mmCIF file of C-alpha atoms in Angstrom:
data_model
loop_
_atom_site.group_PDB
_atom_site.id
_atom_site.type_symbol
_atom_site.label_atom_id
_atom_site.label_comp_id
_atom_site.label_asym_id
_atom_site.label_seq_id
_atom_site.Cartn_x
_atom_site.Cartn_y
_atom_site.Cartn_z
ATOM 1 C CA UNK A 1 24.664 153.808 180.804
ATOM 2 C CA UNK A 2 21.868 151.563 179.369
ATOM 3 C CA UNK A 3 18.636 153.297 181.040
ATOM 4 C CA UNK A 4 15.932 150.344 179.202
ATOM 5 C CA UNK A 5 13.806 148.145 181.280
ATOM 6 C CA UNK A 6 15.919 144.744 181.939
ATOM 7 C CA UNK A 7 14.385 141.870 184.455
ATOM 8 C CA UNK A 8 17.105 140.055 186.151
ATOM 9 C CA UNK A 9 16.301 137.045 188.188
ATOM 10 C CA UNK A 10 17.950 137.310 191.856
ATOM 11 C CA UNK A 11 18.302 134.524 194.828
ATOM 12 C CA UNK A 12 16.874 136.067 197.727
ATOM 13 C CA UNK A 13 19.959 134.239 199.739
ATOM 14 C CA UNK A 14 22.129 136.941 197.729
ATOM 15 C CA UNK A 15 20.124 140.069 198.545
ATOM 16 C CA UNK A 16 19.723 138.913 202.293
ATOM 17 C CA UNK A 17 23.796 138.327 202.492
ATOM 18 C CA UNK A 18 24.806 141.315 201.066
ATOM 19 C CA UNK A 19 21.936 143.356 202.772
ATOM 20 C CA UNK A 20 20.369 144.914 199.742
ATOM 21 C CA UNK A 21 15.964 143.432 201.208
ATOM 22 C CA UNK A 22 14.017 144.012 203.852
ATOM 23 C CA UNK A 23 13.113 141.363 205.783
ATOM 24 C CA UNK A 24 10.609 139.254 203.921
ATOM 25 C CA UNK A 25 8.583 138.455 206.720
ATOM 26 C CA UNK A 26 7.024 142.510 206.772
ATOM 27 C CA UNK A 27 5.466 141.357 202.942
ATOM 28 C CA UNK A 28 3.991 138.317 204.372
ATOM 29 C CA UNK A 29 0.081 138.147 204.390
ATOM 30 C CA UNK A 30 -0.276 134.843 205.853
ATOM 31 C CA UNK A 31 -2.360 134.747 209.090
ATOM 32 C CA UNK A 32 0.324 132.895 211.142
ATOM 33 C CA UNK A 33 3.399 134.421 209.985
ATOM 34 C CA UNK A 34 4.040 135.611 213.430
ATOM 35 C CA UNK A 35 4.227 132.327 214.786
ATOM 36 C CA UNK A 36 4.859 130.230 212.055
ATOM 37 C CA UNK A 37 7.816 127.672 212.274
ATOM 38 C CA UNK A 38 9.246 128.247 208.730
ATOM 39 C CA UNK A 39 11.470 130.980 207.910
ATOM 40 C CA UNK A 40 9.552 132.958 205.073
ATOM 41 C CA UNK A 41 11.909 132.340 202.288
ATOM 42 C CA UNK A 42 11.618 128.746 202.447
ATOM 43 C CA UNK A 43 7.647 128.553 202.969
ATOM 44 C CA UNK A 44 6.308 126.528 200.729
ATOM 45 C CA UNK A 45 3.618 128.906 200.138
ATOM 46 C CA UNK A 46 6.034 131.556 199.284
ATOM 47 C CA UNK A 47 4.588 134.058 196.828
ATOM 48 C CA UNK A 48 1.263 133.108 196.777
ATOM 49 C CA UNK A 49 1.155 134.760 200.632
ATOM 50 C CA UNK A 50 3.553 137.838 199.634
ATOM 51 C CA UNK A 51 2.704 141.032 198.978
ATOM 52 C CA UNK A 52 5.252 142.180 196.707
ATOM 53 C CA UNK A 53 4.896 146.116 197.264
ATOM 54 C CA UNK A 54 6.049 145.881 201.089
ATOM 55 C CA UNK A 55 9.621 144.198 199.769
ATOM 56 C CA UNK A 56 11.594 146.789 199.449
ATOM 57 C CA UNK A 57 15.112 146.601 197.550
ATOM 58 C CA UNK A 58 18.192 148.826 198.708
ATOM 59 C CA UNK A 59 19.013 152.020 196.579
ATOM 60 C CA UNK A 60 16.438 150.781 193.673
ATOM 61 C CA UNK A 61 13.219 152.572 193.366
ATOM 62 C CA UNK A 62 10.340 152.407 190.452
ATOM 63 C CA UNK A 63 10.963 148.624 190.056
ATOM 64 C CA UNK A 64 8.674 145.885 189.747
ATOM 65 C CA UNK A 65 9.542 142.889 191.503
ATOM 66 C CA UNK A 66 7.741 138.703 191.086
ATOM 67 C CA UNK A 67 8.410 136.049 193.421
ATOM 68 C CA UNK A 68 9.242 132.341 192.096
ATOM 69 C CA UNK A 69 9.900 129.378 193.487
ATOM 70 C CA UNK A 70 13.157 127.329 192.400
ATOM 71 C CA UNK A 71 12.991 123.334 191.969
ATOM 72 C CA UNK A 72 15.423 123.862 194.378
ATOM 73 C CA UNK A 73 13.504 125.265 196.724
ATOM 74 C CA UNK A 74 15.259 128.668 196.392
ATOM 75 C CA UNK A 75 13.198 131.511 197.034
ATOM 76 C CA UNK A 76 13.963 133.697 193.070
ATOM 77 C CA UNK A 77 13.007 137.357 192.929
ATOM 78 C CA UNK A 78 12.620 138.350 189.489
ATOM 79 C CA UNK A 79 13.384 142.373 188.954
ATOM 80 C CA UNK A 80 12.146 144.765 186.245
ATOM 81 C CA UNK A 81 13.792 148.189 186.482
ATOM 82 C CA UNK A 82 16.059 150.713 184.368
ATOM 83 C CA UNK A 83 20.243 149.919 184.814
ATOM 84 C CA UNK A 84 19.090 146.919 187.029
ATOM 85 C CA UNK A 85 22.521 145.493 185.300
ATOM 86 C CA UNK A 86 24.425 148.718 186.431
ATOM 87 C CA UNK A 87 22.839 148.039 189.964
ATOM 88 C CA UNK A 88 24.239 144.289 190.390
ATOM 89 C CA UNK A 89 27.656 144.792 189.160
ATOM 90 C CA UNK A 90 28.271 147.226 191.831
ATOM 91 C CA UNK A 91 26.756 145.428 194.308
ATOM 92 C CA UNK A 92 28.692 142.620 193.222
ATOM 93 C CA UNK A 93 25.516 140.551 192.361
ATOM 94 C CA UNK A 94 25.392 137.742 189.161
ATOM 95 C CA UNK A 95 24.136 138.945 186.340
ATOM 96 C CA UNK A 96 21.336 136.465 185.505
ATOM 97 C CA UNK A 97 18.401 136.513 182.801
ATOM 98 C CA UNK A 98 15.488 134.470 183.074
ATOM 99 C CA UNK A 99 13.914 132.359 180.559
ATOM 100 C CA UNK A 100 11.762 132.511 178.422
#
């Protein structure tokens, strides 16, 4: 198995329907995400109010994770960690690169 550092961009949407994140709104550092009206994914503020370390990725550890924003609006989770590509083929995830 390939052990070198890969990143792998990954939709949040994904992760959240196949239950592989935490719930984004515990890495939120906005004052009002308690009460705020948009669901954290789709804030347009999303990552500037993120903290990154309190997202937390099912049976992955030592990774580093960034947070984009898609012209989509898509919230994009970009993933740097050893046999990331071993991780999303059994968790059934697309295999995508991002670019450079």
């Amino acid at each position: 198995m390939d052990k070198s550092l890969h990143t792998r961009v990954l939709n949040f949407k994904h992760l959240c329907e196949k239950d592989l994140i935490n719930d984004i709104k515990e890495a939120a550092t906005c004052e009002v995400h308690s009460v705020c009206r948009f669901v954290c994914h789709r804030c347009p503020s999303v990552p500037k109010y993120m903290d990154v370390e309190k997202i937390k990725l099912k049976d992955l550890s030592s990774y580093t994770l960034q947070l984009k924003k898609a012209k989509s609006g898509e919230l994009l989770i970009l993933v740097t960690v050893p046999g990331i590509d071993h991780w999303l083929m059994i968790n059934d995830l697309p295999l995508a690169i991002p670019k450079t």
